[in-house]
mmCIF file of C-alpha atoms in Angstrom:
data_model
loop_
_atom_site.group_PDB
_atom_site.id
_atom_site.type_symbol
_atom_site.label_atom_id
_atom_site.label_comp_id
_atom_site.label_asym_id
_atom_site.label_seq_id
_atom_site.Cartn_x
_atom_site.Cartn_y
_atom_site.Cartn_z
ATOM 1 C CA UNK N 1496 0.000 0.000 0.000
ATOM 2 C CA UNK N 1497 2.830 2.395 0.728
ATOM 3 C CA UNK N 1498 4.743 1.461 -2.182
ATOM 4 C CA UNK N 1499 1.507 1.970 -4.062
ATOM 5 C CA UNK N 1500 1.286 5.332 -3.019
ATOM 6 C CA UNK N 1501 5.382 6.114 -2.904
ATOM 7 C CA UNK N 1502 4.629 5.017 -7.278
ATOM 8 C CA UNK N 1503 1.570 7.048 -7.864
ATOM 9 C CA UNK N 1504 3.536 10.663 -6.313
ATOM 10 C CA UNK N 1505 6.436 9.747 -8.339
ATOM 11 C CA UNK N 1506 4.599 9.610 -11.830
ATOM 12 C CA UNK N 1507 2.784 12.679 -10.219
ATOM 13 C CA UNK N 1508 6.007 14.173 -10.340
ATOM 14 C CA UNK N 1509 7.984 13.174 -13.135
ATOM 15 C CA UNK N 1510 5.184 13.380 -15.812
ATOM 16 C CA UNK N 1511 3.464 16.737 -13.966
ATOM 17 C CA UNK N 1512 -0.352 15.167 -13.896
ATOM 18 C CA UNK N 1513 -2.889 17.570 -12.883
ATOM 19 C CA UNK N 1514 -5.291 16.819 -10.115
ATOM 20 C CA UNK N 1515 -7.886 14.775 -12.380
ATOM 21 C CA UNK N 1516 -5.422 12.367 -13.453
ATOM 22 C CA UNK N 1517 -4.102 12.376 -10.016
ATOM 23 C CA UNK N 1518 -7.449 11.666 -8.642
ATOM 24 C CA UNK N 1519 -8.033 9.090 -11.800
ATOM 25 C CA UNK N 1520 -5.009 6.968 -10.696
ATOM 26 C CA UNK N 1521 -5.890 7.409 -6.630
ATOM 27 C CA UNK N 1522 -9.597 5.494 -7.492
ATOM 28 C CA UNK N 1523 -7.751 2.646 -9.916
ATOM 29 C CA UNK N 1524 -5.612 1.922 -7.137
ATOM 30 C CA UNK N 1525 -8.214 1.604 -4.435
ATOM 31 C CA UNK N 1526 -6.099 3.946 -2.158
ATOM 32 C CA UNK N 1527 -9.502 5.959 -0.932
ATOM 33 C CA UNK N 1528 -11.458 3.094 -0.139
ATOM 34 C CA UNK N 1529 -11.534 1.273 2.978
ATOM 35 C CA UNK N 1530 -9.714 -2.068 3.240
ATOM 36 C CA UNK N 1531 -12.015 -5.338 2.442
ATOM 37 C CA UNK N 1532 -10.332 -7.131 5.323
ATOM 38 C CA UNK N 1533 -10.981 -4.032 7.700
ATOM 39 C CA UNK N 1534 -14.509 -5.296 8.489
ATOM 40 C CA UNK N 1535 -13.456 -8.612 9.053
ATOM 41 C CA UNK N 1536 -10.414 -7.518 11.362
ATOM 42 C CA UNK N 1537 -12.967 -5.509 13.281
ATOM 43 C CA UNK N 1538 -15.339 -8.268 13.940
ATOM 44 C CA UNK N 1539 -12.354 -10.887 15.457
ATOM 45 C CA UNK N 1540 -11.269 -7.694 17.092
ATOM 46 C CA UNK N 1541 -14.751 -6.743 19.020
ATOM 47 C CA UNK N 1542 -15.395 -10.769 19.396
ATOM 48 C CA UNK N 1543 -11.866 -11.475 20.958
ATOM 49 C CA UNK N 1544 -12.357 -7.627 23.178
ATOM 50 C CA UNK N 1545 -15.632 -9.215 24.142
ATOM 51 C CA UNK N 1546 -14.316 -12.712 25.359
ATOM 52 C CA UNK N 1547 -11.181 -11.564 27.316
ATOM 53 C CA UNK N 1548 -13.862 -8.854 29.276
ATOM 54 C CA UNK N 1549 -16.419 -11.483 29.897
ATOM 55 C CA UNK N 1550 -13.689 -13.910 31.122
ATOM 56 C CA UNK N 1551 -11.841 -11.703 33.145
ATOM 57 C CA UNK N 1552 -14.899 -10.680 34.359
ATOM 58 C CA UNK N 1553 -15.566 -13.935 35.744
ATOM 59 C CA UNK N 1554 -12.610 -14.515 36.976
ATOM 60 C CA UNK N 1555 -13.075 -11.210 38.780
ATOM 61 C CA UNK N 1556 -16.261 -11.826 40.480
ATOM 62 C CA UNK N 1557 -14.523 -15.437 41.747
ATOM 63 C CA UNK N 1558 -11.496 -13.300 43.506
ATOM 64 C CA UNK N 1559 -13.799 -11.050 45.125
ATOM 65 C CA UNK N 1560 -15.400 -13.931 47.091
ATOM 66 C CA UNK N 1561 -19.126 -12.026 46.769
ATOM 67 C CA UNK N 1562 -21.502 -13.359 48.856
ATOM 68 C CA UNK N 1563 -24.529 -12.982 46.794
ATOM 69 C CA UNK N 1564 -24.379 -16.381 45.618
ATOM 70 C CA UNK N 1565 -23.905 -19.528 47.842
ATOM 71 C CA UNK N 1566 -21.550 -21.847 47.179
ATOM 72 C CA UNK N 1567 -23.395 -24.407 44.995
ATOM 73 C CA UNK N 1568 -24.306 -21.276 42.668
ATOM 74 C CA UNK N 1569 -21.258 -19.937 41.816
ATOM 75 C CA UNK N 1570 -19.883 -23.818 40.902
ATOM 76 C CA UNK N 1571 -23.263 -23.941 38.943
ATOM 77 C CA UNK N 1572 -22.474 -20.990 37.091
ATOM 78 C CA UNK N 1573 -18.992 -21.483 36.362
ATOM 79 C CA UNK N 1574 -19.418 -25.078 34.898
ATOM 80 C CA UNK N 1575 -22.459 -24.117 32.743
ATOM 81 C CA UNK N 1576 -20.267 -21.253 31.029
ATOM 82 C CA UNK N 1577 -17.476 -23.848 30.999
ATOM 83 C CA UNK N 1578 -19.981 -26.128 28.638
ATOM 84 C CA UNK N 1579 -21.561 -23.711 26.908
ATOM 85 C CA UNK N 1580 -18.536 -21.673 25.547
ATOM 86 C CA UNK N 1581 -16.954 -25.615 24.639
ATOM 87 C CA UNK N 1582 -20.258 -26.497 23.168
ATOM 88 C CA UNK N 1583 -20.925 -23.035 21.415
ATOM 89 C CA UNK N 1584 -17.099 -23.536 19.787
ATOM 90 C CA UNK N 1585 -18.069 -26.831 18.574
ATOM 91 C CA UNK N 1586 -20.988 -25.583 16.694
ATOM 92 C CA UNK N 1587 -20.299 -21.940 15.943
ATOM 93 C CA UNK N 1588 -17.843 -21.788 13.360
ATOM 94 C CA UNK N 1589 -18.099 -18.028 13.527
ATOM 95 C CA UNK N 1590 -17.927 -17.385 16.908
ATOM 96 C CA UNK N 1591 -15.414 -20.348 17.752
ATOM 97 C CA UNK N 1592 -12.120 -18.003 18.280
ATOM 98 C CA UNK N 1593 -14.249 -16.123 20.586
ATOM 99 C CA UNK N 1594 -16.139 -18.582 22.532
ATOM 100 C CA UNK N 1595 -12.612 -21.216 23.014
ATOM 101 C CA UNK N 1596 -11.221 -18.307 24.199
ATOM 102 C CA UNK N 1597 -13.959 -17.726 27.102
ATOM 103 C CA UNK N 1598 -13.974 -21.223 27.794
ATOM 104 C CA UNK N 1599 -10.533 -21.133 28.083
ATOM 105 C CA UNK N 1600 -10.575 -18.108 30.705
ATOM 106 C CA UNK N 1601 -13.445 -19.282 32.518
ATOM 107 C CA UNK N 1602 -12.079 -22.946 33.005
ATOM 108 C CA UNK N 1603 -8.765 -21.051 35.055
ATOM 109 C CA UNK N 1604 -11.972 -19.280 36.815
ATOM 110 C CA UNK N 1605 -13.478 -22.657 37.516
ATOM 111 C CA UNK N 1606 -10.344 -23.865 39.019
ATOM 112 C CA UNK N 1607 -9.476 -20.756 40.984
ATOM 113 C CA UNK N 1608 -12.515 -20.932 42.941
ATOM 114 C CA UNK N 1609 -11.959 -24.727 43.370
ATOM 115 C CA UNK N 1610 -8.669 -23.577 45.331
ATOM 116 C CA UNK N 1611 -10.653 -20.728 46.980
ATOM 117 C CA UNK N 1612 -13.132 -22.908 48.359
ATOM 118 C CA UNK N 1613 -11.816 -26.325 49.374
ATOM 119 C CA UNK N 1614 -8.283 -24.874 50.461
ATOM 120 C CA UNK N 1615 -6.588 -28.200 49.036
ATOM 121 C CA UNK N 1616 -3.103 -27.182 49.811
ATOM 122 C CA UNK N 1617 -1.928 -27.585 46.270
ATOM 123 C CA UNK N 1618 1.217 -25.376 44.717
ATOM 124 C CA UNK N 1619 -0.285 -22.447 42.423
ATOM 125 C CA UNK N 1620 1.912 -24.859 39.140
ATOM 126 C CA UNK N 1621 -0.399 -27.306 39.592
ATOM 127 C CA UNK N 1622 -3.490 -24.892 39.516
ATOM 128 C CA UNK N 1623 -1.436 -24.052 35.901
ATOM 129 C CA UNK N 1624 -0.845 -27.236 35.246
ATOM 130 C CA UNK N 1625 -4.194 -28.436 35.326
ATOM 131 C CA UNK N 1626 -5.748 -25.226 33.318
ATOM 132 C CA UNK N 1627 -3.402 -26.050 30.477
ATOM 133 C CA UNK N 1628 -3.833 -30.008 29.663
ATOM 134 C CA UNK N 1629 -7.565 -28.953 30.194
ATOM 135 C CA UNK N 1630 -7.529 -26.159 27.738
ATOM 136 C CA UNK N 1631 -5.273 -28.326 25.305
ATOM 137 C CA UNK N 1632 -8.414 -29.707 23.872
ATOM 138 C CA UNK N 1633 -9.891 -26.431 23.409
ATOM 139 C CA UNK N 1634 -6.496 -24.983 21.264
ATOM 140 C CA UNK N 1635 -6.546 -27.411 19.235
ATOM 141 C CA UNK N 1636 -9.916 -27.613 18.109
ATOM 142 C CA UNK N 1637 -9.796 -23.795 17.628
ATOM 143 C CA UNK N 1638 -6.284 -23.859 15.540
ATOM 144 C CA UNK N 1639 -6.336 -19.942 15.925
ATOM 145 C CA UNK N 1640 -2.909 -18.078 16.884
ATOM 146 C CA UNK N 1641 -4.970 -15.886 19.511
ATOM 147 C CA UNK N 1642 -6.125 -19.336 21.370
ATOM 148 C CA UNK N 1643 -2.261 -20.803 21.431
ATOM 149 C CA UNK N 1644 -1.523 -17.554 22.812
ATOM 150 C CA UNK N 1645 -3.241 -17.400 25.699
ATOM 151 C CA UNK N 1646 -2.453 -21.346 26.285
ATOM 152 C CA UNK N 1647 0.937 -20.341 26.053
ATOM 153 C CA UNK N 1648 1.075 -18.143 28.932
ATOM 154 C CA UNK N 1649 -0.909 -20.546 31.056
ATOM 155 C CA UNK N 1650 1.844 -23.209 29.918
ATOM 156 C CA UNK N 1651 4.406 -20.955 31.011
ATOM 157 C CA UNK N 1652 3.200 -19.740 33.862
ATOM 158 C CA UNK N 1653 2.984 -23.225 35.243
ATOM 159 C CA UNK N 1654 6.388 -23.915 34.215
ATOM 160 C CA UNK N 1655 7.440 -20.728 36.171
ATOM 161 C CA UNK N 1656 5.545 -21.303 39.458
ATOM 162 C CA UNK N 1657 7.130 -25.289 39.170
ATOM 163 C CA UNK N 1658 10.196 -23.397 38.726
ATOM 164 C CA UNK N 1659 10.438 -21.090 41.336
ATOM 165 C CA UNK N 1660 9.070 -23.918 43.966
ATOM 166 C CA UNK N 1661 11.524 -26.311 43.412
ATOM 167 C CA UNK N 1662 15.114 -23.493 43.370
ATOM 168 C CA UNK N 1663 13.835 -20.941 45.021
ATOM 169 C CA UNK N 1664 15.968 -19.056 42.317
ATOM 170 C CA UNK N 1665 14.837 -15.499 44.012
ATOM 171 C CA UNK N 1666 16.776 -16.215 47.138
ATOM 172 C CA UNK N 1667 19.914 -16.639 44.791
ATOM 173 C CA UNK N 1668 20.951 -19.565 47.305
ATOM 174 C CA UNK N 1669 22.175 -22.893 45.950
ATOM 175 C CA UNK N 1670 20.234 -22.875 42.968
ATOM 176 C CA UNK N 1671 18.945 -26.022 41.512
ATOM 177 C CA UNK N 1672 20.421 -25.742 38.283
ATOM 178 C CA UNK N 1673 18.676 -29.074 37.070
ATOM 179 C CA UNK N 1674 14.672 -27.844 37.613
ATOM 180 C CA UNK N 1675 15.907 -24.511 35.537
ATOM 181 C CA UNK N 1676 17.298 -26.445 33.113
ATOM 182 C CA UNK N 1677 14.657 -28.764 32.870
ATOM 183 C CA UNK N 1678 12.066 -25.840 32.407
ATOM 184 C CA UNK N 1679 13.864 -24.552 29.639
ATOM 185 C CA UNK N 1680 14.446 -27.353 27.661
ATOM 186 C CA UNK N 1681 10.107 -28.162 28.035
ATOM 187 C CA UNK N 1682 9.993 -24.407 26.922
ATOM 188 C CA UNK N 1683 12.289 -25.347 23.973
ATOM 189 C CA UNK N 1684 10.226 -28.358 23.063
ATOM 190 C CA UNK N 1685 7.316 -26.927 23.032
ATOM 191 C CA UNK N 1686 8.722 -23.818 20.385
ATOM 192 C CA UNK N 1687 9.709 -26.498 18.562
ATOM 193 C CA UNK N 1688 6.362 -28.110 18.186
ATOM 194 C CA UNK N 1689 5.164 -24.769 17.416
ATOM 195 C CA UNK N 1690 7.434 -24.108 14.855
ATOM 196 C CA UNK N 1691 6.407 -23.837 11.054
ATOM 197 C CA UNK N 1692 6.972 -27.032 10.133
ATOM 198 C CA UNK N 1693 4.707 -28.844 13.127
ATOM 199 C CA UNK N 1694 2.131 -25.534 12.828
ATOM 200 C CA UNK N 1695 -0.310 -27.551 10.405
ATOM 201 C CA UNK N 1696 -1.041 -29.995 13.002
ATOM 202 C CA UNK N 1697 -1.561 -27.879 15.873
ATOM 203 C CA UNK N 1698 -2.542 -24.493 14.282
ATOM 204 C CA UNK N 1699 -0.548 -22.204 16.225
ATOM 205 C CA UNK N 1700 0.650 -18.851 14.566
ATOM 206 C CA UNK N 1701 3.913 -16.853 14.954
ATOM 207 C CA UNK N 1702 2.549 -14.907 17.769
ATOM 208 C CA UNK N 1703 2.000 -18.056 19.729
ATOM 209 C CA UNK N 1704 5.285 -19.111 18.526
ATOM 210 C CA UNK N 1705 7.476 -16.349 18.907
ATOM 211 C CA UNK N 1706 5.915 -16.001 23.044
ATOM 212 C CA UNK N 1707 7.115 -19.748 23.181
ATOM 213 C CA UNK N 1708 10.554 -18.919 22.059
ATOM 214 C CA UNK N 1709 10.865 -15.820 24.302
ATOM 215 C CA UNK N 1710 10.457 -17.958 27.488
ATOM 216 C CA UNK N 1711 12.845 -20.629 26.006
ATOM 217 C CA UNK N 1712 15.331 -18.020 25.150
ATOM 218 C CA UNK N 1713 15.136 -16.493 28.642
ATOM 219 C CA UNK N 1714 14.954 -19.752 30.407
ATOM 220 C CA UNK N 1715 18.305 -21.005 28.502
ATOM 221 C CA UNK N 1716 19.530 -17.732 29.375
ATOM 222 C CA UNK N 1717 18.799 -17.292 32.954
ATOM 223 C CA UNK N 1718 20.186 -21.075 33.251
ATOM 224 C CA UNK N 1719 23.423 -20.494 31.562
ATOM 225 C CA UNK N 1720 24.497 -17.753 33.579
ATOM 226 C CA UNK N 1721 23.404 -19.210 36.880
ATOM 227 C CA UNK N 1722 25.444 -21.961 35.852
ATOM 228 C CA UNK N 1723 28.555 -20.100 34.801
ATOM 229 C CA UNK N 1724 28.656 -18.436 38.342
ATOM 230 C CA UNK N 1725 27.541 -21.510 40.528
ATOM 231 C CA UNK N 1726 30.367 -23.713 42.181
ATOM 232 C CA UNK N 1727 28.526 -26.901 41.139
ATOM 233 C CA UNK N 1728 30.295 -29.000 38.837
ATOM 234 C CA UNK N 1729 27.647 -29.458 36.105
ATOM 235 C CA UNK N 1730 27.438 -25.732 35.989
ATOM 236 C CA UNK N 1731 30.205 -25.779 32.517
ATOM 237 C CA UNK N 1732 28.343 -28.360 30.911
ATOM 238 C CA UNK N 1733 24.556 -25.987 31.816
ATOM 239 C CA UNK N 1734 26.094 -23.329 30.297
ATOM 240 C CA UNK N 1735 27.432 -25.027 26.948
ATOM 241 C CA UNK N 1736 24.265 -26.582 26.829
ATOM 242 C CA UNK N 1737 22.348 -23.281 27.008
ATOM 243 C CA UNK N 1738 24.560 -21.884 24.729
ATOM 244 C CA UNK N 1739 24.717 -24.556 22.210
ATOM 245 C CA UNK N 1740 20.657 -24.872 21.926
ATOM 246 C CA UNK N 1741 20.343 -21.216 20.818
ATOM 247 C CA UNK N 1742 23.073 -21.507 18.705
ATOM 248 C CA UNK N 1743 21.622 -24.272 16.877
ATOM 249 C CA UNK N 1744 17.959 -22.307 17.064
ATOM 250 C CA UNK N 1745 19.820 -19.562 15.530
ATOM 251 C CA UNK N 1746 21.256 -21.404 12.474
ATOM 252 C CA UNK N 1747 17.865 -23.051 11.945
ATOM 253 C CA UNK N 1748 16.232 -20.036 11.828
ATOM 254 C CA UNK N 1749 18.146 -18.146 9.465
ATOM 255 C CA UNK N 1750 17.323 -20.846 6.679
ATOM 256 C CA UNK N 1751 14.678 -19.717 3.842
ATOM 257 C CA UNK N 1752 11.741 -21.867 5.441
ATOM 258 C CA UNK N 1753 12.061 -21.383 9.133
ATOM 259 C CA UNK N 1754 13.536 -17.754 8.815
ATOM 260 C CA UNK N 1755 11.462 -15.571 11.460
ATOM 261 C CA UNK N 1756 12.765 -12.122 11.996
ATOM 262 C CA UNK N 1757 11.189 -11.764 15.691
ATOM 263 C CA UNK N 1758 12.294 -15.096 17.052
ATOM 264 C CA UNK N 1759 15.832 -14.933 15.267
ATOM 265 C CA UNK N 1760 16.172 -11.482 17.187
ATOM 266 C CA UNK N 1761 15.030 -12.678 20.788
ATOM 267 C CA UNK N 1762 17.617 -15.441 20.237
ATOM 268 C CA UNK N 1763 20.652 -13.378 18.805
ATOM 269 C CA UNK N 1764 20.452 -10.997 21.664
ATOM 270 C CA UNK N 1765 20.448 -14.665 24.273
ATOM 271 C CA UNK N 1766 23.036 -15.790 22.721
ATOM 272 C CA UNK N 1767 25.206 -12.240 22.759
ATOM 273 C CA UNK N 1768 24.302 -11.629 26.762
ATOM 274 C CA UNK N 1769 25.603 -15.715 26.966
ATOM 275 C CA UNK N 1770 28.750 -14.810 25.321
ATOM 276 C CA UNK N 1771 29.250 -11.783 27.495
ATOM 277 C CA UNK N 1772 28.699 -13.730 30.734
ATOM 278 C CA UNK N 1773 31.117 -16.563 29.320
ATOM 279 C CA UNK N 1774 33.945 -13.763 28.482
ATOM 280 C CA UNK N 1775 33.528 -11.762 32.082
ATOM 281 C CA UNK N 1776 33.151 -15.228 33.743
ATOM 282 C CA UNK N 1777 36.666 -16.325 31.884
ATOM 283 C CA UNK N 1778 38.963 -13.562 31.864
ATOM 284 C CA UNK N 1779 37.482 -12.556 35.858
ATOM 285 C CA UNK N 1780 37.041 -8.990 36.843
ATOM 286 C CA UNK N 1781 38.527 -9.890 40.458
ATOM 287 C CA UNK N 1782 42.083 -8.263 40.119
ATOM 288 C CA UNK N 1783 41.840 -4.718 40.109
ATOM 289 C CA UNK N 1784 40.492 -4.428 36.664
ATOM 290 C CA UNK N 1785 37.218 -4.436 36.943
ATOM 291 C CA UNK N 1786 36.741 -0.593 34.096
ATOM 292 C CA UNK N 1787 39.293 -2.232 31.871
ATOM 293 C CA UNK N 1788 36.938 -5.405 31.880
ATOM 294 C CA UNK N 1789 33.594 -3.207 31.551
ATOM 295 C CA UNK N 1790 35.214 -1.521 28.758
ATOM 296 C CA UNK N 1791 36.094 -4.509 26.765
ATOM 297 C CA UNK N 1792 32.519 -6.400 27.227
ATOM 298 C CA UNK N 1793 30.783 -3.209 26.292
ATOM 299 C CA UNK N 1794 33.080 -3.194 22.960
ATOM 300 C CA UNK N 1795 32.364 -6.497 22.473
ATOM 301 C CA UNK N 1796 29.012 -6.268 23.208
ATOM 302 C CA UNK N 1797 28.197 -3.678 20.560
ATOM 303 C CA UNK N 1798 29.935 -5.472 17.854
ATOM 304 C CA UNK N 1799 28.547 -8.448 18.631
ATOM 305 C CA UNK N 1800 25.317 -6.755 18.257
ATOM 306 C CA UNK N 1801 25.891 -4.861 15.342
ATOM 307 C CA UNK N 1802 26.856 -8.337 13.591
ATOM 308 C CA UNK N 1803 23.640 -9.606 14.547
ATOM 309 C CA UNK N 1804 21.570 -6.406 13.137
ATOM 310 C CA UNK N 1805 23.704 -6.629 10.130
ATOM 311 C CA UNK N 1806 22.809 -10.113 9.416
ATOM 312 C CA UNK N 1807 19.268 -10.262 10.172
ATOM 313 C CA UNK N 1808 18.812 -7.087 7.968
ATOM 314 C CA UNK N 1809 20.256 -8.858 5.201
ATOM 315 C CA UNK N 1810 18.301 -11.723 5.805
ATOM 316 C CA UNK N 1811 15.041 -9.784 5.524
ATOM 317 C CA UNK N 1812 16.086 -8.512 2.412
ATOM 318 C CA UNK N 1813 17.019 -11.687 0.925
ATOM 319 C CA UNK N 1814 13.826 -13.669 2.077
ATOM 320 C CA UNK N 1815 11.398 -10.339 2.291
ATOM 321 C CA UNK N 1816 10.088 -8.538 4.974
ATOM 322 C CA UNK N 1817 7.876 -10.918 6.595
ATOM 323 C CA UNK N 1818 10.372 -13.927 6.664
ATOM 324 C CA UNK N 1819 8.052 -15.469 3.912
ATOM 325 C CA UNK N 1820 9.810 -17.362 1.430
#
């Protein structure tokens, strides 16, 4: 459309049209009229604005704990919208984005209140856990990138919460390397079964995709360099494992098929800050020359990262724009 328009001033320009011909030119190439696909965007828009309100919304009237309804009620009312949002994307072709979506929010709702009420003692991952193998269903009878996404968070979340239960990684204490590594090589499984390739069985879309590498990248990441400063003796082989894993996501990604500007970007910059760590964490900034060693990683840094730019840019122009082969 810009190009379009970029032509039509040029042969304005160079051939001095007056305004009729100007206008002539404007109406062959559609440029006044509205977009046929902006009616249709604006539907999925209002119908996926519409499901993430009324979910949230029940959601919202579970965490307030309102008294207006007993007990019974509120488990009645959560499990009929359950059913009818599955049922209604079943048989609504139309609406079926839309309504997995709900169902998708309002089974977490379900649950929620589950926890609320019967106090079970369980760790919030399992809450997560739960909500995603019971929303799988619901993703993959939708096969719509907005869907994934949203599964994808709950998916990671879990993974997080398991996370973060079994190291304790925010005490920064005696880590345990294996659950973070273990977390981010699920994450990278699951990016791969989102990838292109695997994306006409499941339906995901890049958006879905590229949140599923983003976790991966930062879980390799955050495991690497936990493992290059930690005194246990698996912490070498963590962080060449880490490293070696986006290095091979990288190549992969650069070929014609796979190329995806977005994810190829999260990954170059995990695999710079990796190499940075590795460099500091081998040449040691413990003997007085701590600037000296600032000065060289930010050097490096920046031409590490200029190397990247470069090469994704010419990538893009290679390939296209949108990765697309």
């Amino acid at each position: 459309m810009i190009s379009t328009r970029l032509a039509i001033l040029e042969l304005t320009h160079r051939h001095r049209l007056d305004a009729a011909t100007l206008g002539a030119l404007w109406r062959i190439a559609r440029l006044g009229q509205p977009s046929p696909e902006l009616d249709t965007l604006l539907r999925r828009a209002v119908g996926m604005l519409a499901a993430l309100l009324a979910g949230l919304g029940l959601i919202f009237l579970v965490a307030a704990n309102l008294d207006a309804l007993g007990r019974r009620e509120k488990f009645i009312l959560l499990q009929l919208c359950v059913g009818a949002a599955c049922l209604g994307a079943a048989f609504l072709p139309r609406l079926r984005t839309s309504l997995a979506l709900l169902g998708l929010l309002v089974i977490g709702a379900l649950f929620a209140y589950f926890g609320q009420t019967y106090q079970t003692g369980a760790d919030p991952w399992q809450l997560f856990a739960v909500w995603a193998v019971l929303a799988l269903p619901l993703a993959l009878g939708a096969r719509t990138d907005i869907v994934w996404s949203a599964w994808v968070i709950v998916a990671m979340t879990g993974l997080t919460a398991w996370d973060a239960a079994q190291s304790g990684w925010w005490r920064f204490a005696g880590p345990n390397l294996g659950a973070h590594m273990l977390v981010a090589l699920l994450a990278s499984t699951l990016a791969v079964l989102m990838s292109q390739p695997l994306a006409r069985f499941s339906g995901a879309g890049k958006v879905a995709f590229n949140l599923v590498v983003l976790f991966a990248t930062t879980s390799l990441g955050g495991a690497g360099m936990l493992a290059l400063f930690a005194s246990s003796s698996w912490g070498a082989l963590y962080y060449l494992l880490s490293l070696g894993l986006l290095g091979v996501a990288a190549a992969l990604l650069t070929r014609r098929r796979l190329f995806d500007v977005t994810a190829l970007s999260v990954i170059a910059l995990g695999l710079i800050i990796l190499l940075i760590a590795g460099m500091v964490r081998v040449i040691g900034m413990g003997h007085g020359g701590e600037i000296g060693m600032l000065l060289v990683a930010g050097l490096t840094t920046v031409g590490l990262m200029a190397l990247a730019v470069r090469g994704i840019l010419a990538l893009m122009r290679e390939y296209g724009t949108g990765g697309k082969p």
